mmCIF file of C-alpha atoms and ligand atoms in Angstrom:
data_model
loop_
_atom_site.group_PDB
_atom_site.id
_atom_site.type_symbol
_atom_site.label_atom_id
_atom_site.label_comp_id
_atom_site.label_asym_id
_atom_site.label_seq_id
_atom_site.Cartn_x
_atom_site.Cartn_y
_atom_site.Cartn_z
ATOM 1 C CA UNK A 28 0.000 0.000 0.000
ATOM 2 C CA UNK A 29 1.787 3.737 -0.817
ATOM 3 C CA UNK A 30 1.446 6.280 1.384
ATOM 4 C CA UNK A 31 2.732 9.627 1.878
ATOM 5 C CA UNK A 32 4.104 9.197 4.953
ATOM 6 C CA UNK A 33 4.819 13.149 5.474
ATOM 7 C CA UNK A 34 1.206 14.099 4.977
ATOM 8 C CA UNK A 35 -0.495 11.619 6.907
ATOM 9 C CA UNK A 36 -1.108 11.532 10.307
ATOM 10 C CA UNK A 37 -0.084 8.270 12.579
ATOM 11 C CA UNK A 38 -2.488 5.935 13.173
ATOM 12 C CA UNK A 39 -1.540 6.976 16.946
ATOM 13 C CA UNK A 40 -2.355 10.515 16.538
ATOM 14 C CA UNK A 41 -6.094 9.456 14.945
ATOM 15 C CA UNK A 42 -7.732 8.817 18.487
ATOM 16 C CA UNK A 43 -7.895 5.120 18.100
ATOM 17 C CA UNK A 44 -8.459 3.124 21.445
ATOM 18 C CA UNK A 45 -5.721 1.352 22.662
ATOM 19 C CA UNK A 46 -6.439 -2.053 22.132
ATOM 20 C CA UNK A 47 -6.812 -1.251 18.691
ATOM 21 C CA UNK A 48 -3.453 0.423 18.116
ATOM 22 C CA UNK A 49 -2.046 -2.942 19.708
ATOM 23 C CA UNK A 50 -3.874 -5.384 16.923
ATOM 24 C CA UNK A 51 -2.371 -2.645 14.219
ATOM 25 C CA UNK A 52 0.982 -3.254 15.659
ATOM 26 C CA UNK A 53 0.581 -7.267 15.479
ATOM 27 C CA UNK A 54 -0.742 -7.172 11.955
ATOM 28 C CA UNK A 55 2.069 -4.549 10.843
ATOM 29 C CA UNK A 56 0.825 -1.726 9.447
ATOM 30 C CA UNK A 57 2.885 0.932 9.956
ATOM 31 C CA UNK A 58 0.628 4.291 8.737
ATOM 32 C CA UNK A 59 -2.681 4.777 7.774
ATOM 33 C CA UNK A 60 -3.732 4.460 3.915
ATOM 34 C CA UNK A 61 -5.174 7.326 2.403
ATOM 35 C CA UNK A 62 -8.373 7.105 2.640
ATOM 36 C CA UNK A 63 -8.141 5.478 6.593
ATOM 37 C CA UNK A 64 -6.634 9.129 7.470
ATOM 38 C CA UNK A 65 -9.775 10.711 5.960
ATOM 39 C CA UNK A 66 -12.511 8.614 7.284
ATOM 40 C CA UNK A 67 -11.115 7.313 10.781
ATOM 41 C CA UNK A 68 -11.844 10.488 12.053
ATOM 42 C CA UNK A 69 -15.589 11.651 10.534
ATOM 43 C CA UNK A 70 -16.247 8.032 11.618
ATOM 44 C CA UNK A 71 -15.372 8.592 15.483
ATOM 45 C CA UNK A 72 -16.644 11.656 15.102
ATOM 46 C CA UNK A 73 -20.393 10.231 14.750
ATOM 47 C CA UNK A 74 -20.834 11.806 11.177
ATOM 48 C CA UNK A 75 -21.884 10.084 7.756
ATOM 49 C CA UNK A 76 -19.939 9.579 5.068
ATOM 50 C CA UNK A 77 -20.074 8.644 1.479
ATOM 51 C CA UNK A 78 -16.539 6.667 0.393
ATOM 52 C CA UNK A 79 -15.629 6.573 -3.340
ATOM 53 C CA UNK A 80 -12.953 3.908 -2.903
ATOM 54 C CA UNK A 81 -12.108 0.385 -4.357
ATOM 55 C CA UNK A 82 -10.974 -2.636 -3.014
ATOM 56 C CA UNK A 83 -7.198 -2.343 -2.292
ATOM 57 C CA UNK A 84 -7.051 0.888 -0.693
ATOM 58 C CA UNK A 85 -7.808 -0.142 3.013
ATOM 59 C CA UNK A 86 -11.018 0.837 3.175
ATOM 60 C CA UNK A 87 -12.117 -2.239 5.340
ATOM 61 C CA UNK A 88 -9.989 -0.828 8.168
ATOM 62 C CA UNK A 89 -11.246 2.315 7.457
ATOM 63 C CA UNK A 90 -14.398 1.630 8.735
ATOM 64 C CA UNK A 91 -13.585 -1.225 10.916
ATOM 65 C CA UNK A 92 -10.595 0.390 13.343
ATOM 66 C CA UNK A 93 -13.067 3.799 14.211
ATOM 67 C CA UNK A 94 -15.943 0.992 14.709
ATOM 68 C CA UNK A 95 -14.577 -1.066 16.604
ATOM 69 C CA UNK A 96 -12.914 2.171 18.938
ATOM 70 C CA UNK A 97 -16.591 3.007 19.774
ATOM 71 C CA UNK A 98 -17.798 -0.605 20.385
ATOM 72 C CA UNK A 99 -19.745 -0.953 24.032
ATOM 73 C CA UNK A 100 -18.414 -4.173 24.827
ATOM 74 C CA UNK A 101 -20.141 -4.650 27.574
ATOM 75 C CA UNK A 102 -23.563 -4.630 25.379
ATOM 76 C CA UNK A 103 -23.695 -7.710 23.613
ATOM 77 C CA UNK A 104 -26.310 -6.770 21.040
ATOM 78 C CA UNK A 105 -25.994 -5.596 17.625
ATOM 79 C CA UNK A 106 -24.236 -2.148 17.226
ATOM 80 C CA UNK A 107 -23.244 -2.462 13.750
ATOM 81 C CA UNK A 108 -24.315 -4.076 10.788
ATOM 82 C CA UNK A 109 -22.046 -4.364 7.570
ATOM 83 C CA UNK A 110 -24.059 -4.562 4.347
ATOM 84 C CA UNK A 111 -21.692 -6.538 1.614
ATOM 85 C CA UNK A 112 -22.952 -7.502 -1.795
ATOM 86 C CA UNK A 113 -21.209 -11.354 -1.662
ATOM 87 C CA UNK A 114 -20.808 -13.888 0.763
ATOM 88 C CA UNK A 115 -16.835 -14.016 0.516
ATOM 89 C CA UNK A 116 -16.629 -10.148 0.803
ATOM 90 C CA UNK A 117 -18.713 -10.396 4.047
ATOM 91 C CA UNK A 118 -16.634 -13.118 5.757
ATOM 92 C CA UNK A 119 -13.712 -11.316 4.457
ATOM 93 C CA UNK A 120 -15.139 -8.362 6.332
ATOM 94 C CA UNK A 121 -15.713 -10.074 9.528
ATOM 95 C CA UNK A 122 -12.485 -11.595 9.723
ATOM 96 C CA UNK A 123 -10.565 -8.447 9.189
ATOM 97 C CA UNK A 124 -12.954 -6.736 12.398
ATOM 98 C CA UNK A 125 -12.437 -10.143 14.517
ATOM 99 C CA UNK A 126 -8.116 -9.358 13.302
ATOM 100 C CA UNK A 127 -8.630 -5.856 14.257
ATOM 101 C CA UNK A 128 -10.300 -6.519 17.602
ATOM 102 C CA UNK A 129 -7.642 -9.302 18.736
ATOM 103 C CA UNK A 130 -6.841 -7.429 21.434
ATOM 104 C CA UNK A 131 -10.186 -6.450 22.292
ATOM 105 C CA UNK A 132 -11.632 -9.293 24.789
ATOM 106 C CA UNK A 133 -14.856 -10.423 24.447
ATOM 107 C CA UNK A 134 -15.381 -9.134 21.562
ATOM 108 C CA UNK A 135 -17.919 -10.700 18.864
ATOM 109 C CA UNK A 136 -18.393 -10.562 15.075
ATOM 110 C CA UNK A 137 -20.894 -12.560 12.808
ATOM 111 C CA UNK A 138 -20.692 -12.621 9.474
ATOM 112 C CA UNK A 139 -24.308 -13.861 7.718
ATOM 113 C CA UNK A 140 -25.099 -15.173 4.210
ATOM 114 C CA UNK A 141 -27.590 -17.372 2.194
ATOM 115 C CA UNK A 142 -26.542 -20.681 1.626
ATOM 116 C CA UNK A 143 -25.248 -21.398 5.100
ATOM 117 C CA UNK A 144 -27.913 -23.226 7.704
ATOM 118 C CA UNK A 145 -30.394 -20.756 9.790
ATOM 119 C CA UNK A 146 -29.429 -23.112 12.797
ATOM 120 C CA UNK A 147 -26.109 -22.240 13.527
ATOM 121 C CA UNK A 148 -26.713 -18.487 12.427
ATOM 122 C CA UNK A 149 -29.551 -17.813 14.974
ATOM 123 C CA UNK A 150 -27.770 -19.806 17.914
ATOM 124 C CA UNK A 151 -24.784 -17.239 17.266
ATOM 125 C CA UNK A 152 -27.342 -13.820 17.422
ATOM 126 C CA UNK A 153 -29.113 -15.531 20.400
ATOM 127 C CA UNK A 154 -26.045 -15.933 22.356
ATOM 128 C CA UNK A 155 -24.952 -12.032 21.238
ATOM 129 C CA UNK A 156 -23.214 -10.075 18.835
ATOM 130 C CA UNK A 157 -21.489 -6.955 18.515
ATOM 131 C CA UNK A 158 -21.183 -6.533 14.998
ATOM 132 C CA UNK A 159 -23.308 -8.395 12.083
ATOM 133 C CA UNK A 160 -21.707 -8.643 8.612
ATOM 134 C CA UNK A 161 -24.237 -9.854 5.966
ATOM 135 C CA UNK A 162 -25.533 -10.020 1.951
ATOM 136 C CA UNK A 163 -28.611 -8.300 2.260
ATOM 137 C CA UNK A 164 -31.334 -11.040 1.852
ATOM 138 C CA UNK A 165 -30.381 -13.083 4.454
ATOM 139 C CA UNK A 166 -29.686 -10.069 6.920
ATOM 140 C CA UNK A 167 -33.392 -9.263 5.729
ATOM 141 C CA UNK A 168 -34.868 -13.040 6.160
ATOM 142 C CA UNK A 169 -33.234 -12.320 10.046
ATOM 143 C CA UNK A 170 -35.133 -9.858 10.489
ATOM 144 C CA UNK A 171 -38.318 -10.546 9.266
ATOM 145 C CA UNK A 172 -38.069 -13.950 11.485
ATOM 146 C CA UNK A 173 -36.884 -11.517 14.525
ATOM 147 C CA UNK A 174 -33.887 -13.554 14.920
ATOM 148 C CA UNK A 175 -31.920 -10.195 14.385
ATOM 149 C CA UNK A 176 -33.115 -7.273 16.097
ATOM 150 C CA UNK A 177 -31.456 -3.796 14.923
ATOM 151 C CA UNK A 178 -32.931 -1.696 17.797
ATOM 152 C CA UNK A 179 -29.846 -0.986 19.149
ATOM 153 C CA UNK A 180 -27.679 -0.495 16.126
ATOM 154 C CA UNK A 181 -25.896 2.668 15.942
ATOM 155 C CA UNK A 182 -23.533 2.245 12.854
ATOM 156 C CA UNK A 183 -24.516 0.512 9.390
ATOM 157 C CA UNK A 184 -21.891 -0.017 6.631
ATOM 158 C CA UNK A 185 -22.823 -0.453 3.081
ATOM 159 C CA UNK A 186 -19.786 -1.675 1.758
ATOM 160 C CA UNK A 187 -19.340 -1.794 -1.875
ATOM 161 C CA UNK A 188 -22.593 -0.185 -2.563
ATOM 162 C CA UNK A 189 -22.413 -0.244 -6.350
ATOM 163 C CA UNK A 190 -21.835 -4.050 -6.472
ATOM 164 C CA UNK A 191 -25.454 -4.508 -4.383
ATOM 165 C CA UNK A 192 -26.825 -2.353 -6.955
ATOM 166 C CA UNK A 193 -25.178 -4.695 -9.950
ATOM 167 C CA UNK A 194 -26.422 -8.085 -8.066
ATOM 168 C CA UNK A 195 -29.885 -6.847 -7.988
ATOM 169 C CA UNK A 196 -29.811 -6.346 -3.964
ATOM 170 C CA UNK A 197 -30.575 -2.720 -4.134
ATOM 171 C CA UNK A 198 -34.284 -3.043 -2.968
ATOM 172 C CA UNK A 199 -32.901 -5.277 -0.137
ATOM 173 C CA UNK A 200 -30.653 -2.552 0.709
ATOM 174 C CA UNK A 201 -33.357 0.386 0.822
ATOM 175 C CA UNK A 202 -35.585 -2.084 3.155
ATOM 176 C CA UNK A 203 -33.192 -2.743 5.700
ATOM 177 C CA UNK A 204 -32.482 1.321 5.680
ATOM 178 C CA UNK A 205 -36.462 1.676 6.317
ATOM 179 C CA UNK A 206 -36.021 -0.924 9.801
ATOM 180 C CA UNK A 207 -33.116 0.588 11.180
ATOM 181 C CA UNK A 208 -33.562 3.403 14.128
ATOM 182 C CA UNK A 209 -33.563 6.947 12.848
ATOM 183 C CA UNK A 210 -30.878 7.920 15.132
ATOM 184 C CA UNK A 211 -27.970 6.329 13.147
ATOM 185 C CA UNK A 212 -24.556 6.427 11.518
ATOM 186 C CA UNK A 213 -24.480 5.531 8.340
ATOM 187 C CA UNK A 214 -21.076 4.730 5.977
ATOM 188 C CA UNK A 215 -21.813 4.095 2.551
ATOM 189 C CA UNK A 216 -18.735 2.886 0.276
ATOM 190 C CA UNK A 217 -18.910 2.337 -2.752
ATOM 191 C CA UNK A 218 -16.391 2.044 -6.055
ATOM 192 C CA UNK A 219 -18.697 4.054 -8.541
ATOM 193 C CA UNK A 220 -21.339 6.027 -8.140
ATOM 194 C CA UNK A 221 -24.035 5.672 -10.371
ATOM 195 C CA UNK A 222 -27.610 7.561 -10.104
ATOM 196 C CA UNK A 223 -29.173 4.487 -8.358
ATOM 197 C CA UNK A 224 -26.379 4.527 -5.179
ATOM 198 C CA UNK A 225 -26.571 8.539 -5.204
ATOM 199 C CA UNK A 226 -30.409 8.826 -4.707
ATOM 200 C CA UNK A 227 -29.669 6.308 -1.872
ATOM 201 C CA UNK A 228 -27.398 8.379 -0.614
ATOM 202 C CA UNK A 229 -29.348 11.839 -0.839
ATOM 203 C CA UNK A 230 -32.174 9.953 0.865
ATOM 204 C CA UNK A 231 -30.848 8.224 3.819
ATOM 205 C CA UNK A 232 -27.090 9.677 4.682
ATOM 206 C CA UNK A 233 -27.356 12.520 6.729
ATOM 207 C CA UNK A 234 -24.702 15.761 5.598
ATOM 208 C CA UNK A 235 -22.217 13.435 4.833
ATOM 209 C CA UNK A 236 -18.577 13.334 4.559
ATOM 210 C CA UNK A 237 -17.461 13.082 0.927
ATOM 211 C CA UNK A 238 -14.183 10.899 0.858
ATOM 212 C CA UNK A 239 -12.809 10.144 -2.683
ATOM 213 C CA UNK A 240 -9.928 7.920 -2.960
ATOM 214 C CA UNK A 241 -8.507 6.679 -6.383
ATOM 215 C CA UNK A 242 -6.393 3.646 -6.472
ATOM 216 C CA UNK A 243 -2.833 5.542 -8.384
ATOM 217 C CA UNK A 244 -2.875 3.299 -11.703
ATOM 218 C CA UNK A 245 0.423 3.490 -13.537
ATOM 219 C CA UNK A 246 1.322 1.834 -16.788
ATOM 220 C CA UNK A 247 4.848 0.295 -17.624
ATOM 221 C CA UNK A 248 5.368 2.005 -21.060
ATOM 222 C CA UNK A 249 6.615 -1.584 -22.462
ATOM 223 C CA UNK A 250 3.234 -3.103 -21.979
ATOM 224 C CA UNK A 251 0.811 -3.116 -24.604
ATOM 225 C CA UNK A 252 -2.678 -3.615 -23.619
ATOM 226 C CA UNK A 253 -5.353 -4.520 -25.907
ATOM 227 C CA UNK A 254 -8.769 -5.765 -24.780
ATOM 228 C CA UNK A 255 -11.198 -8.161 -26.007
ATOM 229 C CA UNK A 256 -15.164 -7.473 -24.940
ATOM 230 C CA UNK A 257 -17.493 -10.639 -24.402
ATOM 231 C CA UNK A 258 -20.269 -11.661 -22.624
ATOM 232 C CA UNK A 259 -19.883 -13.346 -19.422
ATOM 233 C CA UNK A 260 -20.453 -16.714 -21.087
ATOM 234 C CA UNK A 261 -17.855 -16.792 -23.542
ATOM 235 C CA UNK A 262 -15.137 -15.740 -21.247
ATOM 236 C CA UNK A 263 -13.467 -19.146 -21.048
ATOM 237 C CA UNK A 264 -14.038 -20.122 -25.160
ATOM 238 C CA UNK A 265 -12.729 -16.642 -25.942
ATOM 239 C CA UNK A 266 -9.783 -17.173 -23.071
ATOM 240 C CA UNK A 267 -9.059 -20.396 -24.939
ATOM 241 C CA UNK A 268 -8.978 -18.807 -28.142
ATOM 242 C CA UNK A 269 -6.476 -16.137 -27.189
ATOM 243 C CA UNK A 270 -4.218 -19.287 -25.622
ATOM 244 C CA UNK A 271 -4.282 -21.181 -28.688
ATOM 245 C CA UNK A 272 -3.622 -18.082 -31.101
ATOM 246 C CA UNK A 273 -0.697 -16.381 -28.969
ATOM 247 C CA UNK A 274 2.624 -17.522 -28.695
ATOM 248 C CA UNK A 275 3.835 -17.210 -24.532
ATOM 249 C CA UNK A 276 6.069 -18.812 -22.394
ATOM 250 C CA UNK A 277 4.120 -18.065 -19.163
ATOM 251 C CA UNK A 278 0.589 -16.136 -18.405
ATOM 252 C CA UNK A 279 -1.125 -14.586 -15.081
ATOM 253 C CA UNK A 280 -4.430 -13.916 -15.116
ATOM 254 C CA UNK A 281 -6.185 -11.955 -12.646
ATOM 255 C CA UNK A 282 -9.386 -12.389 -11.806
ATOM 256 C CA UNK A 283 -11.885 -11.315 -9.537
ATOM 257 C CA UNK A 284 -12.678 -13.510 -7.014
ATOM 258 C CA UNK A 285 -11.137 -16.639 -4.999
ATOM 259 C CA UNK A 286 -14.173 -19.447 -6.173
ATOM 260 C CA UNK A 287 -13.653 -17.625 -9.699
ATOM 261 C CA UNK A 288 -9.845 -18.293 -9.862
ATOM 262 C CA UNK A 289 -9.953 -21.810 -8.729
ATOM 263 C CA UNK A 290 -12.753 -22.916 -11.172
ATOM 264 C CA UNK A 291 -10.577 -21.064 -14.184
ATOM 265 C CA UNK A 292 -7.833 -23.247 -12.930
ATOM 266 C CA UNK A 293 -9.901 -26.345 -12.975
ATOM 267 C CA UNK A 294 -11.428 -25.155 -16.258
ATOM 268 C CA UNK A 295 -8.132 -24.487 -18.174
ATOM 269 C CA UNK A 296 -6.350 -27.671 -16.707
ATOM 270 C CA UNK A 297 -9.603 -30.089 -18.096
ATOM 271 C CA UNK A 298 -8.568 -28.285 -21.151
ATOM 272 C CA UNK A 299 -5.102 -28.999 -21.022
ATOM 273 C CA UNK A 300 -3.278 -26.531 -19.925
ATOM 274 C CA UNK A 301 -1.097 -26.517 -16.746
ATOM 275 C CA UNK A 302 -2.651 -23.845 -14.624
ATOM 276 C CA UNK A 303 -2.587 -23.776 -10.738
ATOM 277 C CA UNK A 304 -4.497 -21.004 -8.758
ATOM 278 C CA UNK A 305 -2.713 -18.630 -6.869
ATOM 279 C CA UNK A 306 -4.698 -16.908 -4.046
ATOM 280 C CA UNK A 307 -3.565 -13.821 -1.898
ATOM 281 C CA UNK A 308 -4.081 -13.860 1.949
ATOM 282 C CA UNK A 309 -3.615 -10.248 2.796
ATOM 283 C CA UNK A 310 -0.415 -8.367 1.433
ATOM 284 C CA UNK A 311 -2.091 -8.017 -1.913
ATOM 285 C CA UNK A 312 -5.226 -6.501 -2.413
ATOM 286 C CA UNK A 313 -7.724 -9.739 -1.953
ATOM 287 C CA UNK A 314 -9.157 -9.645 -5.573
ATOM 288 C CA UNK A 315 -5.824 -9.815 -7.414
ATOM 289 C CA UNK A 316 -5.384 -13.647 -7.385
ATOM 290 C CA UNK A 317 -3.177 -14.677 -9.931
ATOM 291 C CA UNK A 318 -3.348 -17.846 -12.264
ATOM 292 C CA UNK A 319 0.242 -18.612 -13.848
ATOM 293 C CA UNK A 320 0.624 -21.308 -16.974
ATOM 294 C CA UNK A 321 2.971 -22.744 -18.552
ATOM 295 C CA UNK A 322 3.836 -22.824 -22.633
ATOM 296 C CA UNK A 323 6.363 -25.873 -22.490
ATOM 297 C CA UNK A 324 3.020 -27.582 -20.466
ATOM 298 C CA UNK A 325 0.759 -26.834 -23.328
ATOM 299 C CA UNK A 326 -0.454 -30.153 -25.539
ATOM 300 C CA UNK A 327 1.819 -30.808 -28.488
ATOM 301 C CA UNK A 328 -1.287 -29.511 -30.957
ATOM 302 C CA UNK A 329 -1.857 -26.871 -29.052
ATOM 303 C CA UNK A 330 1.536 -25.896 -29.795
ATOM 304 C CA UNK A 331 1.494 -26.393 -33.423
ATOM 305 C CA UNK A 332 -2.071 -23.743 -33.805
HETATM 306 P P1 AMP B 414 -9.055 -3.427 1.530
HETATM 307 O O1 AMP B 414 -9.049 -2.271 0.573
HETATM 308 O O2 AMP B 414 -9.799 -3.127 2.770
HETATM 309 O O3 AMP B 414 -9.545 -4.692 0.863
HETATM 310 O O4 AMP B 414 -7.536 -3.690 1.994
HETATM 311 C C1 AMP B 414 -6.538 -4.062 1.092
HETATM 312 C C2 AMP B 414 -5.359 -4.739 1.786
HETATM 313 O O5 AMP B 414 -4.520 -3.764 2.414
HETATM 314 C C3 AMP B 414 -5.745 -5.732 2.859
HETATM 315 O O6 AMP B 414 -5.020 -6.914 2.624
HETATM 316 C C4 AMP B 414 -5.319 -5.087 4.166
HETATM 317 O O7 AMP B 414 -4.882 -6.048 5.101
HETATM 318 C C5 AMP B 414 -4.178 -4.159 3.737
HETATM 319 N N1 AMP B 414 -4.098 -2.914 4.550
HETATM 320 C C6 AMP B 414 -5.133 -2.143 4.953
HETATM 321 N N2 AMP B 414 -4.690 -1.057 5.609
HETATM 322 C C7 AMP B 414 -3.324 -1.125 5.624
HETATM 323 C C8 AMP B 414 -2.282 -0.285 6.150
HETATM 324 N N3 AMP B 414 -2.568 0.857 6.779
HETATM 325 N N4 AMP B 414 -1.010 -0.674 5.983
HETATM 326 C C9 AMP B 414 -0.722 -1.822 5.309
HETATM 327 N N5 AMP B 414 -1.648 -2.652 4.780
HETATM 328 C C10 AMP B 414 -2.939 -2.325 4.929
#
């Protein structure tokens, strides 16, 4: 992560408790990123605020470090839900609060999503949470049964706000913001921010914070980059095309998530190719997972095309 270490304040001087300045020490990061400097404090500070960031720039602990700094551990209810648009972005979410709070005892995140049994889910809310991370429809299902009660939540995060929007969750999204108390603090993240996500925004945030944070893209000169648009579909035919048409002695792709990588791998390797799945677990930003292959691996007629 880059940083300009002269113009940002230490994570020490940001008014972060204790404990958490501890579990920043253990996991090693030395200053805050960007866009933690600009929303650590408008978070602690009670205030809304609307985060144009992507994935990569720290915007998890963003949210999560001023969070968890205002946490009431002693009330084990929920204080904070986390709206995120996939099941692998939410538990991704909770584990980064549950590595943030490791010095924080007693402490206890959830992290909620469709597919997984109600069973163990409601035992976990009955015994008490402090913080709920969840895809929309299943945080929604919760509390429709009652088995999640938001009456005491001060904070909700909608993390990656535009993605909801894409996966068709945005009604979900606008319910849950009709449940939840009036007296709240709402942080609304998203990459883009298209009509759908402001109107949300305008509606429900209250005289928000504006952070903008652009991930610094540079370009090696040497690298010539030439794109190829299909539908979602054809991405592996037209992958396999570009294999059998260019001439390479090795090949990353990135792609965007873990599941997605490993079934590419799978998928290229049924079709011959040598491919093994290379997943990040925290230096890198979590969506670059790299995919490497092999020419000299490649089928003899593959070779020949
Ligand atoms: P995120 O944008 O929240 O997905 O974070 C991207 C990656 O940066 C994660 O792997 C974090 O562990 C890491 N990270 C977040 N904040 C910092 C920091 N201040 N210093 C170093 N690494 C960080």
């Amino acid at each position: 992560m880059t940083n300009n270490t002269t113009m940002q304040p230490a994570f020490h001087e940001l008014n972060l408790i204790p404990e958490v300045l501890e579990a920043l020490d253990t996991v090693g990061y030395e200053s805050p990123s960007p866009i933690q400097a600009q929303t650590i404090p408008h978070i602690l500070n009670g205030k809304d605020v609307l985060g144009q960031a992507q994935t990569g720039t720290g915007k998890t602990a963003a949210f999560a470090l001023p969070i968890l700094s205002k946490i009431n551990i002693k009330q084990l209810q929920p204080q904070v839900l986390v709206l995120a648009p996939t099941r692998e972005l939410a538990l991704q979410v909770a584990e980064a609060f549950q590595k943030y709070a490791s010095h924080l005892k007693g402490f206890h995140v959830l992290p909620i999503y469709g597919g997984q049994e109600y069973g163990s889910q409601i035992r976990q809310l009955k015994r008490g949470v402090h913080v709920v991370v969840g895809t929309p429809g299943r945080v929604m299902d919760h509390m429709r049964k009652g088995t999640l009660k938001l009456g005491t939540l001060k904070t909700l995060v909608l993390d990656e706000a535009d993605e909801m929007l894409r996966m068709g969750f945005i009604d979900d999204v606008e319910w849950v913001l009709e449940q939840i108390p009036e007296k709240r603090q709402i942080a609304l993240f998203s990459a883009t921010m298209p009509t759908a996500i402001r109107r949300i925004a305008e509606k429900y945030l209250h005289q928000p914070e504006h952070v903008t944070i652009k991930l610094k893209t540079t370009t090696a000169e040497t690298i010539r980059q030439r794109f190829w648009m299909v539908s979602g579909v054809h991405k592996l035919d037209a992958l396999t095309r570009i294999l059998e048409g260019e001439a390479f002695e090795s090949i990353i792709i990135f792609v965007r998530t873990k599941t997605a990588t490993i079934e590419l791998a799978e998928k290229l390797e049924a079709r011959g190719y040598a491919a093994a799945a290379l997943i990040t677990t925290g230096a890198l930003p979590d969506t670059l997972v790299q995919m490497g292959l092999k020419e000299r691996d490649l089928a003899p007629k593959r070779l020949r095309s």
